Structures are given as C-alpha cells and as structure tokens.
N, CA, C and O atoms as CSV, one atom per row, in Angstrom:
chain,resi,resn,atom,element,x,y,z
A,1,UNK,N,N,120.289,89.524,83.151
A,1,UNK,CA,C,120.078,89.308,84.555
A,1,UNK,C,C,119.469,87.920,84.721
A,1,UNK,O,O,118.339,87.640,84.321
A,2,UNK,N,N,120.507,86.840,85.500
A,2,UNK,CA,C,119.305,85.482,85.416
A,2,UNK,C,C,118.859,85.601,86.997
A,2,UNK,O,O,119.246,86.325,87.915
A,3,UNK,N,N,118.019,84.720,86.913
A,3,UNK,CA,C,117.092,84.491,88.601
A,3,UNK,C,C,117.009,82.987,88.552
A,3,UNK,O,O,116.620,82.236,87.658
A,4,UNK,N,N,117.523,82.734,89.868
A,4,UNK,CA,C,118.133,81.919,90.741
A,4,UNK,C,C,116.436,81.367,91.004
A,4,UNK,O,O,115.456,82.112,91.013
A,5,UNK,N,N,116.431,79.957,91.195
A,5,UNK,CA,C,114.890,79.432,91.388
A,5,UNK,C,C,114.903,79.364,92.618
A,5,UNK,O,O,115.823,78.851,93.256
A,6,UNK,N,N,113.467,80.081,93.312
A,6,UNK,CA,C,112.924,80.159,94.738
A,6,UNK,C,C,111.465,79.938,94.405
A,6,UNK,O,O,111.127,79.923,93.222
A,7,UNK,N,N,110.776,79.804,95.154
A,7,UNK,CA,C,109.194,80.129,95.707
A,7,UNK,C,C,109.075,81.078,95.582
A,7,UNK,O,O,109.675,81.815,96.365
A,8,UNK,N,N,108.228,81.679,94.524
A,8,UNK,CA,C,108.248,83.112,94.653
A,8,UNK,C,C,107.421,83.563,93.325
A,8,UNK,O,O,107.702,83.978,92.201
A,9,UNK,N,N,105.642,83.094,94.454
A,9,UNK,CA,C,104.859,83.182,94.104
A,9,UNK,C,C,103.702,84.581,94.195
A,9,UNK,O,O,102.898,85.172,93.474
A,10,UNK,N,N,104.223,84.620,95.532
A,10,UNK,CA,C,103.564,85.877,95.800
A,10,UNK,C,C,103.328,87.339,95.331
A,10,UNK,O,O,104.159,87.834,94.570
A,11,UNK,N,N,102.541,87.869,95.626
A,11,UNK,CA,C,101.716,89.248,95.160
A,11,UNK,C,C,101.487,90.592,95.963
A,11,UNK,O,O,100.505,90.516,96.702
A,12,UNK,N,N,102.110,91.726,95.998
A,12,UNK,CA,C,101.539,92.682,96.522
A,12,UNK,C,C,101.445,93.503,95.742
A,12,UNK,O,O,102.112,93.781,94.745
A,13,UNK,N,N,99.957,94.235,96.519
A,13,UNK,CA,C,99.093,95.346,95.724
A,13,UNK,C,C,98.979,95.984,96.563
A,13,UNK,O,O,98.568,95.519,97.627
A,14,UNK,N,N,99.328,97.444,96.411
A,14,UNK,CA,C,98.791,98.501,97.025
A,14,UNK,C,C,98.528,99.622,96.640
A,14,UNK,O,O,99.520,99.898,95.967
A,15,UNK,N,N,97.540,100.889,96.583
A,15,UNK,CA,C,97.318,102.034,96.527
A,15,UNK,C,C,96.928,102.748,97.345
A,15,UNK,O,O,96.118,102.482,98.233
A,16,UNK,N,N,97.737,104.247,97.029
A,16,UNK,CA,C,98.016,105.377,97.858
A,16,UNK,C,C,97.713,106.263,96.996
A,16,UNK,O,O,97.504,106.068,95.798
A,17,UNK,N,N,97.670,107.514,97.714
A,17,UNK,CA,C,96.837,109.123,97.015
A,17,UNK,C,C,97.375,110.159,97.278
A,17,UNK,O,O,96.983,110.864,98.208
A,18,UNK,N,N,98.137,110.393,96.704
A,18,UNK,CA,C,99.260,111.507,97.183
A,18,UNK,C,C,98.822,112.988,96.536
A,18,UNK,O,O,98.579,113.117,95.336
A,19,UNK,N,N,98.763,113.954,97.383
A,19,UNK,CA,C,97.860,115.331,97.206
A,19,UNK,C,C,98.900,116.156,95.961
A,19,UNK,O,O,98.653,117.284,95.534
A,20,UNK,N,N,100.023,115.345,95.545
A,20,UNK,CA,C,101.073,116.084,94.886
A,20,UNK,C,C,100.288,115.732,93.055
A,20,UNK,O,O,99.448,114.884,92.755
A,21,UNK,N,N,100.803,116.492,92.395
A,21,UNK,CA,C,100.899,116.028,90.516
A,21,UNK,C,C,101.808,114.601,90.196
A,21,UNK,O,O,102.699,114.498,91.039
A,22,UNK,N,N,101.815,113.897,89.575
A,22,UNK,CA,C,102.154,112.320,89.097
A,22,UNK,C,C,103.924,113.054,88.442
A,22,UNK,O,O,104.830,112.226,88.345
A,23,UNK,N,N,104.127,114.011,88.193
A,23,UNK,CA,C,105.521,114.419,88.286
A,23,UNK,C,C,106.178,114.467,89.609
A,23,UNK,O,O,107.296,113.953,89.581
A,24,UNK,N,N,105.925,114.792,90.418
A,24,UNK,CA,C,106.321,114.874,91.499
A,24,UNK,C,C,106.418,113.685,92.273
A,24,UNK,O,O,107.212,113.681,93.215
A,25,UNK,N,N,105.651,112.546,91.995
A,25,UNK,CA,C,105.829,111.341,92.054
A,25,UNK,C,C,106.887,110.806,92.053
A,25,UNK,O,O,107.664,110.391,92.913
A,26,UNK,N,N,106.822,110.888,90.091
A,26,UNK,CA,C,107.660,110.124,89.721
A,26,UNK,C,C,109.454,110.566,89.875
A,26,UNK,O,O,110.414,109.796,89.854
A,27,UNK,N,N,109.443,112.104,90.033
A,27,UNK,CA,C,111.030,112.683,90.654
A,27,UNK,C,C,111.451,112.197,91.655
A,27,UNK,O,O,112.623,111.833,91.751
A,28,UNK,N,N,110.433,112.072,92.776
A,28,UNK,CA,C,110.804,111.634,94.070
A,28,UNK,C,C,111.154,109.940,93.854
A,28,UNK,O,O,112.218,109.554,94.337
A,29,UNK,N,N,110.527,109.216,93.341
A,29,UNK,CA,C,110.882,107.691,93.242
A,29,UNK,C,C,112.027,107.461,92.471
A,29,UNK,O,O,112.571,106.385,92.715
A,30,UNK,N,N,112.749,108.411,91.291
A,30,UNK,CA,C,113.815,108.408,90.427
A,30,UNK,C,C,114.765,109.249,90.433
A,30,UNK,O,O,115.729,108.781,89.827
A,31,UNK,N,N,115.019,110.629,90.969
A,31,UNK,CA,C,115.839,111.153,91.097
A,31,UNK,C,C,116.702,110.715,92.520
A,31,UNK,O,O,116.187,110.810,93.634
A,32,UNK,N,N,117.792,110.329,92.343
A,32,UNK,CA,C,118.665,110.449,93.702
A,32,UNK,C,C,118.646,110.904,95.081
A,32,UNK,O,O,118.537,110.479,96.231
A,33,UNK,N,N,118.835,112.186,94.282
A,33,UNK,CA,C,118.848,113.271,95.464
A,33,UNK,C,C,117.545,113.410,96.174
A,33,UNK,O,O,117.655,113.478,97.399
A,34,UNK,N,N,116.721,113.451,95.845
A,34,UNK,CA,C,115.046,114.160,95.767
A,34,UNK,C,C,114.715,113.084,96.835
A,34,UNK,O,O,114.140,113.464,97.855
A,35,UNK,N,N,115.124,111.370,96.641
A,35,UNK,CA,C,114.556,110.002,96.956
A,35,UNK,C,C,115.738,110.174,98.286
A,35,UNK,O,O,115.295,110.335,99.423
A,36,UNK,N,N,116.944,110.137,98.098
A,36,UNK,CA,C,117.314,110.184,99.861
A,36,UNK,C,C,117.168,111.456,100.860
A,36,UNK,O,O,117.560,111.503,102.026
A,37,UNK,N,N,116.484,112.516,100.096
A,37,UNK,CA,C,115.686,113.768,101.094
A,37,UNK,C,C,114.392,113.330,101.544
A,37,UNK,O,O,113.955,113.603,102.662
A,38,UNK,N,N,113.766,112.643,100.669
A,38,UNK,CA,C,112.337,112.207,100.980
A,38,UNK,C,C,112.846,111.063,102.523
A,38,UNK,O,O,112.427,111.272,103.661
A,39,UNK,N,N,113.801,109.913,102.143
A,39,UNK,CA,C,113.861,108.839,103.020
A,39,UNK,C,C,114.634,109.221,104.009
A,39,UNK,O,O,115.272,108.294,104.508
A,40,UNK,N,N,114.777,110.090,104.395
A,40,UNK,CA,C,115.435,111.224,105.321
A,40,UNK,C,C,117.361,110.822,105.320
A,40,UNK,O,O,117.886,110.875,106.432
A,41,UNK,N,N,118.128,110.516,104.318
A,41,UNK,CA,C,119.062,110.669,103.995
A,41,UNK,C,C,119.938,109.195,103.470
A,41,UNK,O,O,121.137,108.950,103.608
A,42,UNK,N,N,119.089,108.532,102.967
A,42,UNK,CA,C,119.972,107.321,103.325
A,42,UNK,C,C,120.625,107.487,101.691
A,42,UNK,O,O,119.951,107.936,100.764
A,43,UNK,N,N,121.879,107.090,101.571
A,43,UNK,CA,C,122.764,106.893,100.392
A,43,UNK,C,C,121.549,105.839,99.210
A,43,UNK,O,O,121.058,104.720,99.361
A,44,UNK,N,N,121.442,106.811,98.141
A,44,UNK,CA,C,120.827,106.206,96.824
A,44,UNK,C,C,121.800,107.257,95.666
A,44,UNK,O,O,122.402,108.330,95.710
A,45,UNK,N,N,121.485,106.130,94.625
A,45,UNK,CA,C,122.141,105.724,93.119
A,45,UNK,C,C,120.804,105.684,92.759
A,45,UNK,O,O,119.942,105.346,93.570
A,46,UNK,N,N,120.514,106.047,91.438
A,46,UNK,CA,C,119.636,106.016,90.732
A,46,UNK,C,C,120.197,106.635,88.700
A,46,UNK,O,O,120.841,107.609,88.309
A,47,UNK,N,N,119.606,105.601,88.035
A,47,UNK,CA,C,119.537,105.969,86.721
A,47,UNK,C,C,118.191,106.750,86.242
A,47,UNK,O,O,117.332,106.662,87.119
A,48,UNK,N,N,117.893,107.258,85.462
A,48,UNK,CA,C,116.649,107.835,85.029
A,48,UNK,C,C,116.842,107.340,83.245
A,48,UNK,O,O,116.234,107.919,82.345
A,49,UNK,N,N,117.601,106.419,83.061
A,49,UNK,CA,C,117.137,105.935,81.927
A,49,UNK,C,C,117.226,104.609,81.773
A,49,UNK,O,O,118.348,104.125,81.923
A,50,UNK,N,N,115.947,103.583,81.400
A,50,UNK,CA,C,115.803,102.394,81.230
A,50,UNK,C,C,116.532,101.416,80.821
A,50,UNK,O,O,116.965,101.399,79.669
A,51,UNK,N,N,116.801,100.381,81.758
A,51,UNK,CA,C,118.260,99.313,81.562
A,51,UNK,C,C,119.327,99.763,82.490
A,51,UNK,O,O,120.272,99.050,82.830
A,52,UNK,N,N,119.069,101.356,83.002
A,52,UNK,CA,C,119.948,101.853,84.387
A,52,UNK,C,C,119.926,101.174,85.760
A,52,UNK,O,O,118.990,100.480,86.159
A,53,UNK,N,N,120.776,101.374,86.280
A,53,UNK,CA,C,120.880,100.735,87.904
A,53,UNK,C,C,120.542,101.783,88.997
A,53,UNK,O,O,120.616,103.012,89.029
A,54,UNK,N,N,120.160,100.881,89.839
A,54,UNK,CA,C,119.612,101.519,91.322
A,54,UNK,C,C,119.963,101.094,92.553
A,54,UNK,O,O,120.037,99.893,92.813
A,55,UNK,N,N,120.111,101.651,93.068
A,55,UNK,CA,C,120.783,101.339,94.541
A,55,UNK,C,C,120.127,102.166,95.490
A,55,UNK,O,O,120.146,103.378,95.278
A,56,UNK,N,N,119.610,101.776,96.393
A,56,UNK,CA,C,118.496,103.044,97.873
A,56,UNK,C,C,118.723,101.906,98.848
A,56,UNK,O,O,119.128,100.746,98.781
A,57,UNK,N,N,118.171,102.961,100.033
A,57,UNK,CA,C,118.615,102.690,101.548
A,57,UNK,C,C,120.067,101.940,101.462
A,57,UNK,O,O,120.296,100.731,101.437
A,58,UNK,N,N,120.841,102.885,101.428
A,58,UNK,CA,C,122.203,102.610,101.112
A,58,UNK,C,C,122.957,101.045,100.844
A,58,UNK,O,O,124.014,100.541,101.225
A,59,UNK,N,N,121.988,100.654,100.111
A,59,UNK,CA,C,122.681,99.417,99.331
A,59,UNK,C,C,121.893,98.073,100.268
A,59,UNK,O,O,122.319,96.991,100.673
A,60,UNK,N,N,121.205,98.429,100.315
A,60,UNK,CA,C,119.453,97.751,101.192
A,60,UNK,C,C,119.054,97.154,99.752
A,60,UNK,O,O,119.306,95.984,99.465
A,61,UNK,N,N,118.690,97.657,99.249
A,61,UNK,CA,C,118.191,97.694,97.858
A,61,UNK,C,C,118.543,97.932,96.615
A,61,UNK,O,O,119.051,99.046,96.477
A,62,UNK,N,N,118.452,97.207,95.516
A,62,UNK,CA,C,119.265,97.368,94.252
A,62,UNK,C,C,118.382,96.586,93.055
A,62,UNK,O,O,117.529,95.706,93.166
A,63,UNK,N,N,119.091,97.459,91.505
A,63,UNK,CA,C,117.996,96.724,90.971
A,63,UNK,C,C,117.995,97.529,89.397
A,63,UNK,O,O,118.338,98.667,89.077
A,64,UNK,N,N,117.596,96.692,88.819
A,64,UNK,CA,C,117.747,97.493,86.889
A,64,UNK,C,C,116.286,98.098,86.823
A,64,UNK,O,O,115.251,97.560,87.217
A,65,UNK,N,N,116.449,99.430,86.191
A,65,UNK,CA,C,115.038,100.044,85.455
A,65,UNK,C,C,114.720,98.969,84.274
A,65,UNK,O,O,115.465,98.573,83.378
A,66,UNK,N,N,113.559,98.676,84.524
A,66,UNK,CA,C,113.051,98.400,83.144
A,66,UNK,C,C,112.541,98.911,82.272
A,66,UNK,O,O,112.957,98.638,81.146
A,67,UNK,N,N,111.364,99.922,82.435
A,67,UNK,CA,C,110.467,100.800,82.312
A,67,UNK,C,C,110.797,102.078,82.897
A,67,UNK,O,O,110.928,102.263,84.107
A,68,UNK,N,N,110.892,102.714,82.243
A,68,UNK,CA,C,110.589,104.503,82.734
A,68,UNK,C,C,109.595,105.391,81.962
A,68,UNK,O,O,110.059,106.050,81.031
A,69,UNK,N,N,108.557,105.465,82.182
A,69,UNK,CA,C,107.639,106.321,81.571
A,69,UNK,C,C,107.253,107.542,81.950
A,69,UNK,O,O,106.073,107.764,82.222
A,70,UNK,N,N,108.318,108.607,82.025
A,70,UNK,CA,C,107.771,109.753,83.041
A,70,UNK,C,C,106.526,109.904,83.179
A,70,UNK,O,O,105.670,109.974,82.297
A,71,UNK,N,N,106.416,109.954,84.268
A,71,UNK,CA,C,104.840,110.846,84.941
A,71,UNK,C,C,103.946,109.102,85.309
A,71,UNK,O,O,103.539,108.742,86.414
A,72,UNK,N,N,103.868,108.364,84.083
A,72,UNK,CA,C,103.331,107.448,84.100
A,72,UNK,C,C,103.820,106.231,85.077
A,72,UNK,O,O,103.173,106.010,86.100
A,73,UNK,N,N,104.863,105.516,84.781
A,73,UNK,CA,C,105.560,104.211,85.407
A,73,UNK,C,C,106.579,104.044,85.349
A,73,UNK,O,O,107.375,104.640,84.624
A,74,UNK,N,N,106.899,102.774,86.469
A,74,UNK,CA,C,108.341,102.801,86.852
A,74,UNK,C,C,107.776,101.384,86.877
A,74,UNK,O,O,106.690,101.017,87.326
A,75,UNK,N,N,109.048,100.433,86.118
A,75,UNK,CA,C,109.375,99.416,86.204
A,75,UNK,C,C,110.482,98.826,86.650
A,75,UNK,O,O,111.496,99.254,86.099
A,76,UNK,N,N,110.710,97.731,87.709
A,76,UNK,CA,C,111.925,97.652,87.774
A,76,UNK,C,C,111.929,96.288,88.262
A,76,UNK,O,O,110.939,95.745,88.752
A,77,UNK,N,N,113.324,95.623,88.085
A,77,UNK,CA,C,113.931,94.395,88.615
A,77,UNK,C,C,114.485,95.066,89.418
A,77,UNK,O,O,115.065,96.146,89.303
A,78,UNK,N,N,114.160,93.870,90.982
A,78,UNK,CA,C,114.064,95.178,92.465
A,78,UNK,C,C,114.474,93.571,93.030
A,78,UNK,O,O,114.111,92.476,92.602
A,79,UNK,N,N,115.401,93.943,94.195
A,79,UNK,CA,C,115.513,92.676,94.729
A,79,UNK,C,C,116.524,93.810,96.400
A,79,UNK,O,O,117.186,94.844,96.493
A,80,UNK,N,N,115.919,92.522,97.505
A,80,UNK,CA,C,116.936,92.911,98.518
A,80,UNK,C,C,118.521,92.185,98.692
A,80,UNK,O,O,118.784,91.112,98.149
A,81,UNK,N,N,119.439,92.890,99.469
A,81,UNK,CA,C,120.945,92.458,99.252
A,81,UNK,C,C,120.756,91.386,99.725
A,81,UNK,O,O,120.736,90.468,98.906
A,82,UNK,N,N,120.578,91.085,100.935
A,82,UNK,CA,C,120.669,89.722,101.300
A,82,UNK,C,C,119.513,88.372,100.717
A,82,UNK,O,O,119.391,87.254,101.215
A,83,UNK,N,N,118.877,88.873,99.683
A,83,UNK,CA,C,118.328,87.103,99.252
A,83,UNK,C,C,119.245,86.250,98.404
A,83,UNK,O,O,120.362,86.713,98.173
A,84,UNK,N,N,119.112,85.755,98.197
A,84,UNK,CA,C,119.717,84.431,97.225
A,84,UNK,C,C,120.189,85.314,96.473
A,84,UNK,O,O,119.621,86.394,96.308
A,85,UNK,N,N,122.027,84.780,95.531
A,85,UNK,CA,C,121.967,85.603,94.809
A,85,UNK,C,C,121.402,85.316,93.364
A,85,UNK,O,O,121.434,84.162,92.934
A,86,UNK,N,N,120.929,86.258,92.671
A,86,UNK,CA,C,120.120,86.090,91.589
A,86,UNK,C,C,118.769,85.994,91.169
A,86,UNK,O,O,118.198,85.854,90.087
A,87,UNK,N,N,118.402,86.123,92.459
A,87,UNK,CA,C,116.919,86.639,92.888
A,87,UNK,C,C,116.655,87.894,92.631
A,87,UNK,O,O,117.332,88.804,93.110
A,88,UNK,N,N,115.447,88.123,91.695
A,88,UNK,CA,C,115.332,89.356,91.564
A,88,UNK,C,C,113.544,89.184,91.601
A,88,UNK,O,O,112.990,88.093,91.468
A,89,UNK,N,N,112.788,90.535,91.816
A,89,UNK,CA,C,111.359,90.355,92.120
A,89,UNK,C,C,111.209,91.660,91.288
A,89,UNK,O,O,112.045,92.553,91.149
A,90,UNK,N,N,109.710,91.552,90.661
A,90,UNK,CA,C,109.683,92.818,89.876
A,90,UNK,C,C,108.914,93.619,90.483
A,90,UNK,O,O,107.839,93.107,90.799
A,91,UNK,N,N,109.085,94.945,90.839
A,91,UNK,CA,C,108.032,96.081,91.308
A,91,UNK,C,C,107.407,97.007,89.971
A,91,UNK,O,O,108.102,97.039,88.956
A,92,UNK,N,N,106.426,97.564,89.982
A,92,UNK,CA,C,105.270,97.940,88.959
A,92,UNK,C,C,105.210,99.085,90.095
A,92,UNK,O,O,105.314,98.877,91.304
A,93,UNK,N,N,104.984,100.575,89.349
A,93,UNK,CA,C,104.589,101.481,90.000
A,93,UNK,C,C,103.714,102.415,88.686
A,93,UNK,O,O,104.146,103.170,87.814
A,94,UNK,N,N,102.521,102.021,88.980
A,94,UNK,CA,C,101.639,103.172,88.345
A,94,UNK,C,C,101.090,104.109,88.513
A,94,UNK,O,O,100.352,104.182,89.495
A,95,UNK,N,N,101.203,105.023,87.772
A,95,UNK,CA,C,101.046,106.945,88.527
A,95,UNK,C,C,99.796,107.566,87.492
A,95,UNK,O,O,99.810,107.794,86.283
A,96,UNK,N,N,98.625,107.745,88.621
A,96,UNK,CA,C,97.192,108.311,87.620
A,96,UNK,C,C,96.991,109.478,88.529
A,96,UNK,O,O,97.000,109.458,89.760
A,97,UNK,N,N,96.808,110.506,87.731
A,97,UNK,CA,C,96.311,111.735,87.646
A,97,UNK,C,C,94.815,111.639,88.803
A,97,UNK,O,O,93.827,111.047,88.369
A,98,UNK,N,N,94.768,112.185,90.082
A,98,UNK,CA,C,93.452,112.037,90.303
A,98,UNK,C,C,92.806,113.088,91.179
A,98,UNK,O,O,92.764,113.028,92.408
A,99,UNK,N,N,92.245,114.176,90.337
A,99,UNK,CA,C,91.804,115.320,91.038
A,99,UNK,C,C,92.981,116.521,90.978
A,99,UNK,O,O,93.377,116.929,89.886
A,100,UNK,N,N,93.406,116.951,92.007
A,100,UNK,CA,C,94.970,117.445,92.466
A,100,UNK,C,C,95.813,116.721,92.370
A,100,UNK,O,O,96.891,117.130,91.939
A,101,UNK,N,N,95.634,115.292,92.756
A,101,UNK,CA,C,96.642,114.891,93.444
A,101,UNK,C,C,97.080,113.585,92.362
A,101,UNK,O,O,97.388,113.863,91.203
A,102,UNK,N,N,97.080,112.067,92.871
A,102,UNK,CA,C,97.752,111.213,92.262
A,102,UNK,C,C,97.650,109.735,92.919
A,102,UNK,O,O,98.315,109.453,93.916
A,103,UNK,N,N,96.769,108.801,92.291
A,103,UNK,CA,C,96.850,107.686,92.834
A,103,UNK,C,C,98.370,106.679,92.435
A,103,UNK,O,O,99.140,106.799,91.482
A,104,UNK,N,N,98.379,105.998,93.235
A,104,UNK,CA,C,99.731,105.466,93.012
A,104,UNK,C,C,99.469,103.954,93.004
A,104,UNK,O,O,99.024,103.848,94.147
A,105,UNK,N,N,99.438,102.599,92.453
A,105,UNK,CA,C,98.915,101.858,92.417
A,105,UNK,C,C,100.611,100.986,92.240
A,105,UNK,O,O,101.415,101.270,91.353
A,106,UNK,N,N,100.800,100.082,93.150
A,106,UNK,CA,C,102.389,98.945,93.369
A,106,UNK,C,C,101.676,97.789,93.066
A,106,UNK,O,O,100.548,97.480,93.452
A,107,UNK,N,N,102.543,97.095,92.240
A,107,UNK,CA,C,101.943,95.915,92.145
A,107,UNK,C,C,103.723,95.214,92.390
A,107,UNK,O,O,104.711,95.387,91.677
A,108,UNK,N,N,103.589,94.481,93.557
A,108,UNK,CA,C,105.377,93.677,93.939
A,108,UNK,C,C,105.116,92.345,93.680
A,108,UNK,O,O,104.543,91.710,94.566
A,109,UNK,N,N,105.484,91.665,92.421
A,109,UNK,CA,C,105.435,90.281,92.233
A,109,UNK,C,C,107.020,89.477,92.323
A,109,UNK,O,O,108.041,90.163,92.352
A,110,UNK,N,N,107.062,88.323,92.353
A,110,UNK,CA,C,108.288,87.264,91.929
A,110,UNK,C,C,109.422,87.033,93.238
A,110,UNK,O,O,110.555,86.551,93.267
A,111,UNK,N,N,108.581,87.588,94.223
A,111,UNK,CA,C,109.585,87.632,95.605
A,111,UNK,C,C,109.731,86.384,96.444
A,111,UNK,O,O,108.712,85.698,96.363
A,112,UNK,N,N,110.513,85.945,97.100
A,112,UNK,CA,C,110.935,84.766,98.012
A,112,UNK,C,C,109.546,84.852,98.968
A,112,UNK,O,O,109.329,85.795,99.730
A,113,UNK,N,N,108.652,83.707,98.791
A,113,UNK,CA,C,106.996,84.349,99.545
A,113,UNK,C,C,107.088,83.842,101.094
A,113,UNK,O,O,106.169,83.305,101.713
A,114,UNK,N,N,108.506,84.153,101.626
A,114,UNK,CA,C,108.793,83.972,102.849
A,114,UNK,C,C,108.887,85.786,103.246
A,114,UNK,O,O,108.769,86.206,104.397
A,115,UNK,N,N,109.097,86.589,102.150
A,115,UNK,CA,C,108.966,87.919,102.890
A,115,UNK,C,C,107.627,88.634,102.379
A,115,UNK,O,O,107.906,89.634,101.719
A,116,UNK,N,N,106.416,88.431,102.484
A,116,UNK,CA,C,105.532,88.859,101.694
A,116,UNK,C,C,105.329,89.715,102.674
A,116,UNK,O,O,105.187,90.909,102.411
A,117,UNK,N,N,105.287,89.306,103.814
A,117,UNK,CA,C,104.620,90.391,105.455
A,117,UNK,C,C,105.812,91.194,105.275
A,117,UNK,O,O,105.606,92.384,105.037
A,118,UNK,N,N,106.512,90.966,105.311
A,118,UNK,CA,C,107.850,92.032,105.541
A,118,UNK,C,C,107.905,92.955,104.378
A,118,UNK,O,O,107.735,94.147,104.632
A,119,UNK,N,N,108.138,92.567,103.007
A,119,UNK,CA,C,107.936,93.612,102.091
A,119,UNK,C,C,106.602,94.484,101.951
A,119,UNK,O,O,106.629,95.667,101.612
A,120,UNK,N,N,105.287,93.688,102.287
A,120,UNK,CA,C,104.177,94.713,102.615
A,120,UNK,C,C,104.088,95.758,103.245
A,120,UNK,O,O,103.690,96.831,102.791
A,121,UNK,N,N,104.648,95.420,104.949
A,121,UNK,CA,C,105.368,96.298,105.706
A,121,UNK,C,C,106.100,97.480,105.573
A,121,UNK,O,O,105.983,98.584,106.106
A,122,UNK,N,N,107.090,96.900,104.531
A,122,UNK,CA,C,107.739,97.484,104.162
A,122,UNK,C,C,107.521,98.856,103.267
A,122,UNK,O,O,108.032,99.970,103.374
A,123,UNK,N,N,106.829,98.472,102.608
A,123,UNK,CA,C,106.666,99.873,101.426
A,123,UNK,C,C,105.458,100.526,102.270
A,123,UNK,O,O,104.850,101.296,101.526
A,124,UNK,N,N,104.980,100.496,103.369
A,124,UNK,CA,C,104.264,101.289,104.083
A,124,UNK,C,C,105.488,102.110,104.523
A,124,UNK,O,O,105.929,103.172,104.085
A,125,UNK,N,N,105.856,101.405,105.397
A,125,UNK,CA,C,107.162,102.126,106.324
A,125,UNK,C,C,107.841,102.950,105.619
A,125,UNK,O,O,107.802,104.127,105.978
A,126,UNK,N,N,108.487,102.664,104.670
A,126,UNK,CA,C,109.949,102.909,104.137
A,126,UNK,C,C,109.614,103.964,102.862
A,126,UNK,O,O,110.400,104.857,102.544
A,127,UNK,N,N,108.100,103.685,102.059
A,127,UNK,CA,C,108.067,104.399,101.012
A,127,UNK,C,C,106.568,105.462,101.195
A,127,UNK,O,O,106.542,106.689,101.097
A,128,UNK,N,N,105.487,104.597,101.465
A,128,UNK,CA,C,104.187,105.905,101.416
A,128,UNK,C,C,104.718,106.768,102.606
A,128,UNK,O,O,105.223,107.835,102.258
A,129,UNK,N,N,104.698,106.493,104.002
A,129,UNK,CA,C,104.920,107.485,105.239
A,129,UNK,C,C,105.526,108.175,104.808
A,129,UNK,O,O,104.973,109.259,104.619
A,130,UNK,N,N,107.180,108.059,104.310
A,130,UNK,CA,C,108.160,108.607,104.019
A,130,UNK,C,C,107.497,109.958,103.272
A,130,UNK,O,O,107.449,111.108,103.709
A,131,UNK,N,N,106.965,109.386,101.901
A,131,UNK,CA,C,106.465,109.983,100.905
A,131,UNK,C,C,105.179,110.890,101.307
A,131,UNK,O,O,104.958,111.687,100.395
A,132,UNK,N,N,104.399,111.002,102.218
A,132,UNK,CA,C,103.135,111.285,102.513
A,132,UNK,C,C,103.676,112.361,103.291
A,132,UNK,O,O,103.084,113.417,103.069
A,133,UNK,N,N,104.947,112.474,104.439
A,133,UNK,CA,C,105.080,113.567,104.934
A,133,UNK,C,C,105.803,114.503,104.281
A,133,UNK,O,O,105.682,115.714,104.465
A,134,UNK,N,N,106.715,113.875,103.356
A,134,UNK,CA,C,107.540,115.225,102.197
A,134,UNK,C,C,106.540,115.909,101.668
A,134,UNK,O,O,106.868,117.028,101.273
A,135,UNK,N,N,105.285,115.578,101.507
A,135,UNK,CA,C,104.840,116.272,100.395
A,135,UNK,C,C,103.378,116.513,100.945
A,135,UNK,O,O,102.382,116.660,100.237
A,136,UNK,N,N,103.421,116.532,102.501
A,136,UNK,CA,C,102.461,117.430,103.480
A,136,UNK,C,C,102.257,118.770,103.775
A,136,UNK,O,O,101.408,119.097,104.605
C-alpha cells in the first residue's frame, strides 16, 4: 500500500466506556453484519483476518487490517473515498476490560489535517452514538 504525500500531521484521541465485555466490542467493529446493524444498515465488507480488506458506510470508507487482536485491538490502514488517492491514515482501537464494561481508547493518526474537525466529529457521530445505543 503506498501513501501519496499530504500534511498529515494530525492526531485524534478519544475514549469511550461501553457497559458491554471487550468481545462485544470487538464483533461489533469487525464482523459485517453485526457493524451495519449497529450503523443502522449501511452496506459493509469486512475481513476478520489481518492484511484483510474493509469497506463500511457503503464504500464511505475503506481500508487493510493490520492488526487483529481479538478482544484486545484493531489496527488498520483507514482512509476516506474521496481523499487523494493513496492516502491512507492509520486508526488504533484499544479495548480494556473495565469493571462490566470496556474502555475503548482511538488513537486516528496520518490524516489530511484539513479534516481533523470532521473526522473527530465524525467517530462521535458515526461510531460511539451508533455504538452506545446498540448496546443500551
């Protein structure tokens, strides 16, 4: 996979606490089916084994596993359709055990740092809400 040179310096961090087990997490972020019931139907592709391809919000988004660590992390080269092509940004998803439930800790680096507000935005909108009412 090569990447196309941009600005793309920027950093997002976020954590969330989801009342579910760090399996349940990690099904919902990697299984297909499970991930366009959660996002209330949109067409996703998903691999569950590392070096696999991904495709969500029906081709919104795309992108190689790097990492799959059940229960634990999800690594991936994550990029949106319309940037440059060959742009790719890496997302980090770490899954800790906490109490009942499950902190979830994103770390989104290597992105065009013209969408930093928008992808922040974004994984509120599109992934915790989503995720926070499936599993209410």
């Amino acid at each position: 996979m090569t990447t196309a040179s941009c600005k793309c310096g920027s950093t997002i961090q976020q954590e969330v606490v989801f009342p579910v087990s760090p399996n349940r997490i990690y099904e919902a972020l990697t299984d297909a089916t499970l991930f366009s019931e959660v996002m209330g139907g949109s067409p996703t592709e998903t691999s569950t084994e590392s070096s696999g391809t991904f495709s969500c919000f029906g081709g919104m988004v795309v992108g190689k596993n790097i990492e799959l660590r059940p229960n634990k992390r999800i690594i991936q080269a994550w990029r949106i359709k319309d940037w440059e092509e060959g742009v790719y940004s890496l997302v980090k998803f770490e899954l800790e055990e906490q109490g009942e439930g499950t902190r979830l800790t994103l770390s989104h680096t290597g992105f065009p740092e013209d969408q930093s507000e928008h992808l922040s935005k974004g994984w509120h909108i599109n992934y915790w809400e989503p995720l926070k009412q499936f599993f209410a």
